[in-house]
Amino acid sequence: MMESKSPVCNTCGEEIGVKPNGEFFVACHECSFPICKACLEYEFKEGRRICLRCGNPYDENVLDDVETKTSKHQSTIATHISNTPQDSGIHARHVSTVSTIDNELNDEYGNPIWKNRVDSWKDKKSKKKKKHAKATKDEDPDAQVPPQQHMEDISLNAEAASATDVLSVVIPIPRTKITSYRIVIIMRLTILALFFHYRITHPVDSAYGLWLTSVICEIWFAFSWVLDQFPKWSPINRETYIDRLSARFEREGEPSQLAAVDFFVSTVDPLKEPPLITANTVLSILALDYPVDKVSCYVSDDGAAMLSFESLVETADFARKWVPFCKKYSIEPRAPEFYFSLKIDYLRDKVQPSFVKERRAMKRDYEEFKIRMNALVAKAQKTPEEGWTMQDGTSWPGNNTRDHPGMIQVFLGYSGARDIEGNELPRLVYVSREKRPGYQHHKKAGAENALVRVSAVLTNAPFILNLDCDHYVNNSKAVREAMCFLMDPVVGQDVCYVQFPQRFDGIDKSDRYANRNIVFFDVNMRGLDGIQGPVYVGTGCVFRRQALYGYSPPSKPKMLPQSSSSSCCCCPSKKKQTQDPSEIYKDAKREELDAAIFNLGDLDNYDEYERSMLISQTSFEKTFGLSAVFIESTLMENGGVPDSVNPSTLIKEAIHVISCGYEEKTEWGKEIGWIYGSITEDILTGFKMHCRGWRSIYCMPLRPAFKGSAPINLSDRLHQVLRWALGSVEIFLSRHCPLWYGCSGGRLKWLQRMAYINTIVYPFTSLPLVAYCTLPAICLLTGKFIIPTLSNLASMLFLGLFISIILTSVLELRWSGVSIEDLWRNEQFWVIGGVSAHLFAVFQGFLKMLAGLDTNFTVTSKTAEDLEFGELYIVKWTTLLIPPTSLLIINLVGVVAGFSDALNKGYEAWGPLFGKIFFAFWVVLHLYPFLKGLMGRQNRTPTIVILWSILLASVFSLVWVRINPFVSKTDTTSLSQNCLLIDC
């Protein structure tokens, strides 16, 4: 493929020209957005002086001393418009023998977007005043858009398409809320600096060790706060227009043009992840409000359990009745267990007289389905000595879970069974990858990569949505919500995935252990959406398949040499940087793969021999593995099975790509697919995509897209947090550590990097947190304190710090809509998890690195007690309970000892005591939910009553002993005189 001597303008498609010194003309030195001089001049005339990609302002001197090679620019644009060929594909890229024009220049009908833009320039001046008056009237004058979002979300939308064509918009946080929030953050940072200046310059000589420990802890807490706070600098909201999506891609009388989606559902142990829960997830996917020929559901059984296979057979049979019922009456949610458990009037808004009859019949069918499923579970409780046997008498291939062949079974679909009304159903595929001794299988990440390859061979949808087995589809239009971003020809081109927030059922109303993670999903993730996008959280995420294959974004510029890139993510340097040879090799290899899409995009021009030669020459086999069918599918950006493939051989090829040795000497788990190296593969996978320059989007529909279950038992919750924290420690100790990985490329924004650093260093906060929670008890027991006698200035600093902390929280609640109870629960569990699970994760992570001691985690049970929230009150002893229990005991003992000491010393000791008591009660209040979990269920006496009873009883006992009310007062003078008369 020939390349042009000069990069092309992203607006008109012409060469951008060169400077007198021979370098390419660059308008924006931050992101190198390709735009020519003529288009830039027009942008300046129109008053738009910010970069379309990154939102940073252009340099005022950028137009000086520039020579362009396109003197007749306007006539060339007109000629290019009339001669540009149309592209029938929705996501296809234009391929030219001269230059490559990215798909961001094409709308849904194949016409260049910039053609519409040029046409709109002609009458823009006449409409400018009218549009400005209307915008002033309709828009909120207090609204403010973060500058980083101008390109991705607003600017190109407003200029490249009319208002009715926009599929999504950014709704900025009102200026009155976000400005005051930022001012308080800066104020708090200033007060922190003054506070540490005072703390460091005023040591406590009588308790120097305690003072030094406290200062070190406080500095780390401030560092952690900065990492957590500043990625929330530019939070945004988004709104989608599903009706416009349907109008654009689902025209009456024509086949649907919506993109196909492959769903991944992962399960391991059906005894801990009940098949009924997995069945509800699968049924909710099959009943989606989406074209049936565009949906395929792949269920990964990584435990090779016959129970999972048989339950999927029952699920496929029940789906023939359930799917048409859901679509006929548009019910929500479409998971039967949760639909029939709704305590609402199901007759409301249902005008069909047949609905009541059909609903009762369907509920009866579902109860029978549950009986059959429970019978399968009961049968599977005891494994026969000879192993499981299938209905045809043959032995189940997965009897040995660690040594079995790959298994694939296709249910339903185009050639499978249809529903009871004769309509086609989405395809359902059972997958169990091959496992053999001596091979590393990489747990969930390996299972997900196996599904990527199987789905690419069988259906090859351009988008992938992965769900945990206990996360069902709560909103049948969730996929359409994601498509409003991914199928947008402007916004979606650089989007690697759309992440939905996690919502949960079955959690107690008080959310004792912060299982909902409201602060993270409603505050932190919306803040990241204003930078480069939210992190991947493991479930409820729609991926672009090409992004999983390790390709770079289609619009990412490659016109600047690597040596002229910035030296780090946030500090640009004009000096030539020396790049790591391994990074140069990886970048070259990635660009080679990117170029191969264009070289081999038109596969019909090659015969079978030429195709195999091209694939071999471009080293695809070393990257993707030894499967020509799979490699060919990776080159099809719009998805679909290649026409050259024989359908009868697809299953055999699918079995081949899930063999245990397929990933040997390939890039799977290193550069493509789910990334290996951590048990929290989700964070690592999303981080790699963001480092390549992709961005992600956070979608929060009014009706939650997905809902799942969470462990409400204290011990299970702590083990879940331990797993997450250990994964973060593993990433911190790996080559993918965000502190240094990807700095040379400069594609990861510095606030985004700060957020990723926070995700890997938060477990280390446990060390200063344990020390800080121990200090109150030591101070009470020794009579010393970490703070000297306060002056008026010091008192003002402490008061200002407390006020700034409160104001930051209040203003955060104001723009996010999070309740103060959720914020307090999050704060409490931050301490509980920090002094228990996070502490163990740090030590286990270092043991794994230094001594090679691996930790095997069991899958958290998804079952619950018959009693509502019965599991909440079960006490399961684990070593994770020891540190917080010890902290509670020593702080309570310290309070008692402090009161005793104050009583003995007199009233002058009560003043210093209150500071120490406040410090100790801060620890006890944060650990109070943990104490309730230890106490278990108290049917009569609340836990708080027991706690206060013990504490007050101890205090009053000491006071009683000190006062001695029953001892008569004696005259000490007469007593001493009497003693003198005694002859000793």
PDB file of N, CA and C in Angstrom, residues 90 143 179 451 587 633 667 684 774 795 800 827 888 904 913 924 937 980:
ATOM      1  N   ILE A  90     -21.412   0.170   7.623  1.00  0.00           N
ATOM      2  CA  ILE A  90     -21.655   1.159   8.681  1.00  0.00           C
ATOM      3  C   ILE A  90     -20.350   1.557   9.325  1.00  0.00           C
ATOM      4  N   ALA A 143     -24.397  25.824  32.917  1.00  0.00           N
ATOM      5  CA  ALA A 143     -23.767  24.572  32.486  1.00  0.00           C
ATOM      6  C   ALA A 143     -22.358  24.831  31.982  1.00  0.00           C
ATOM      7  N   THR A 179     -18.131  24.505  39.982  1.00  0.00           N
ATOM      8  CA  THR A 179     -17.131  25.534  40.284  1.00  0.00           C
ATOM      9  C   THR A 179     -16.859  25.615  41.780  1.00  0.00           C
ATOM     10  N   LEU A 451     -13.557 -17.725  24.755  1.00  0.00           N
ATOM     11  CA  LEU A 451     -14.846 -17.309  24.193  1.00  0.00           C
ATOM     12  C   LEU A 451     -14.653 -16.320  23.051  1.00  0.00           C
ATOM     13  N   ASP A 587       5.418  -1.224  19.326  1.00  0.00           N
ATOM     14  CA  ASP A 587       4.722  -0.209  18.548  1.00  0.00           C
ATOM     15  C   ASP A 587       4.752  -0.550  17.062  1.00  0.00           C
ATOM     16  N   SER A 633     -11.055 -13.729  10.440  1.00  0.00           N
ATOM     17  CA  SER A 633     -12.155 -13.027  11.116  1.00  0.00           C
ATOM     18  C   SER A 633     -11.675 -11.753  11.799  1.00  0.00           C
ATOM     19  N   GLU A 667       0.444 -13.836  21.331  1.00  0.00           N
ATOM     20  CA  GLU A 667       0.282 -12.612  22.115  1.00  0.00           C
ATOM     21  C   GLU A 667      -0.966 -12.625  22.989  1.00  0.00           C
ATOM     22  N   LEU A 684      -6.566  -4.543  34.413  1.00  0.00           N
ATOM     23  CA  LEU A 684      -5.402  -4.632  33.534  1.00  0.00           C
ATOM     24  C   LEU A 684      -5.807  -4.538  32.068  1.00  0.00           C
ATOM     25  N   THR A 774      -4.175   2.430  65.792  1.00  0.00           N
ATOM     26  CA  THR A 774      -3.583   1.959  67.048  1.00  0.00           C
ATOM     27  C   THR A 774      -3.141   3.118  67.935  1.00  0.00           C
ATOM     28  N   SER A 795      -5.207  25.980  66.096  1.00  0.00           N
ATOM     29  CA  SER A 795      -6.635  25.653  66.232  1.00  0.00           C
ATOM     30  C   SER A 795      -7.394  26.038  64.974  1.00  0.00           C
ATOM     31  N   GLY A 800     -10.146  24.626  60.091  1.00  0.00           N
ATOM     32  CA  GLY A 800     -10.286  24.791  58.645  1.00  0.00           C
ATOM     33  C   GLY A 800     -10.186  23.479  57.904  1.00  0.00           C
ATOM     34  N   GLU A 827     -17.215   5.228  53.818  1.00  0.00           N
ATOM     35  CA  GLU A 827     -16.109   5.635  54.681  1.00  0.00           C
ATOM     36  C   GLU A 827     -15.840   4.577  55.745  1.00  0.00           C
ATOM     37  N   LEU A 888     -10.481  -2.906  67.873  1.00  0.00           N
ATOM     38  CA  LEU A 888     -11.648  -2.557  68.678  1.00  0.00           C
ATOM     39  C   LEU A 888     -11.371  -2.749  70.159  1.00  0.00           C
ATOM     40  N   ASN A 904      -7.916   9.772  88.512  1.00  0.00           N
ATOM     41  CA  ASN A 904      -6.856   9.764  89.515  1.00  0.00           C
ATOM     42  C   ASN A 904      -6.092  11.088  89.559  1.00  0.00           C
ATOM     43  N   LEU A 913      -7.751  14.721  77.868  1.00  0.00           N
ATOM     44  CA  LEU A 913      -8.432  13.437  77.677  1.00  0.00           C
ATOM     45  C   LEU A 913      -9.441  13.501  76.541  1.00  0.00           C
ATOM     46  N   VAL A 924     -13.628   3.594  66.692  1.00  0.00           N
ATOM     47  CA  VAL A 924     -14.726   2.703  67.066  1.00  0.00           C
ATOM     48  C   VAL A 924     -15.937   2.909  66.159  1.00  0.00           C
ATOM     49  N   ARG A 937     -26.951 -11.860  65.044  1.00  0.00           N
ATOM     50  CA  ARG A 937     -28.320 -11.381  65.214  1.00  0.00           C
ATOM     51  C   ARG A 937     -28.639 -11.188  66.693  1.00  0.00           C
ATOM     52  N   LEU A 980       0.043  10.646 116.819  1.00  0.00           N
ATOM     53  CA  LEU A 980       1.229  11.039 117.551  1.00  0.00           C
ATOM     54  C   LEU A 980       1.216  10.500 118.985  1.00  0.00           C
TER      55      LEU A 980
END
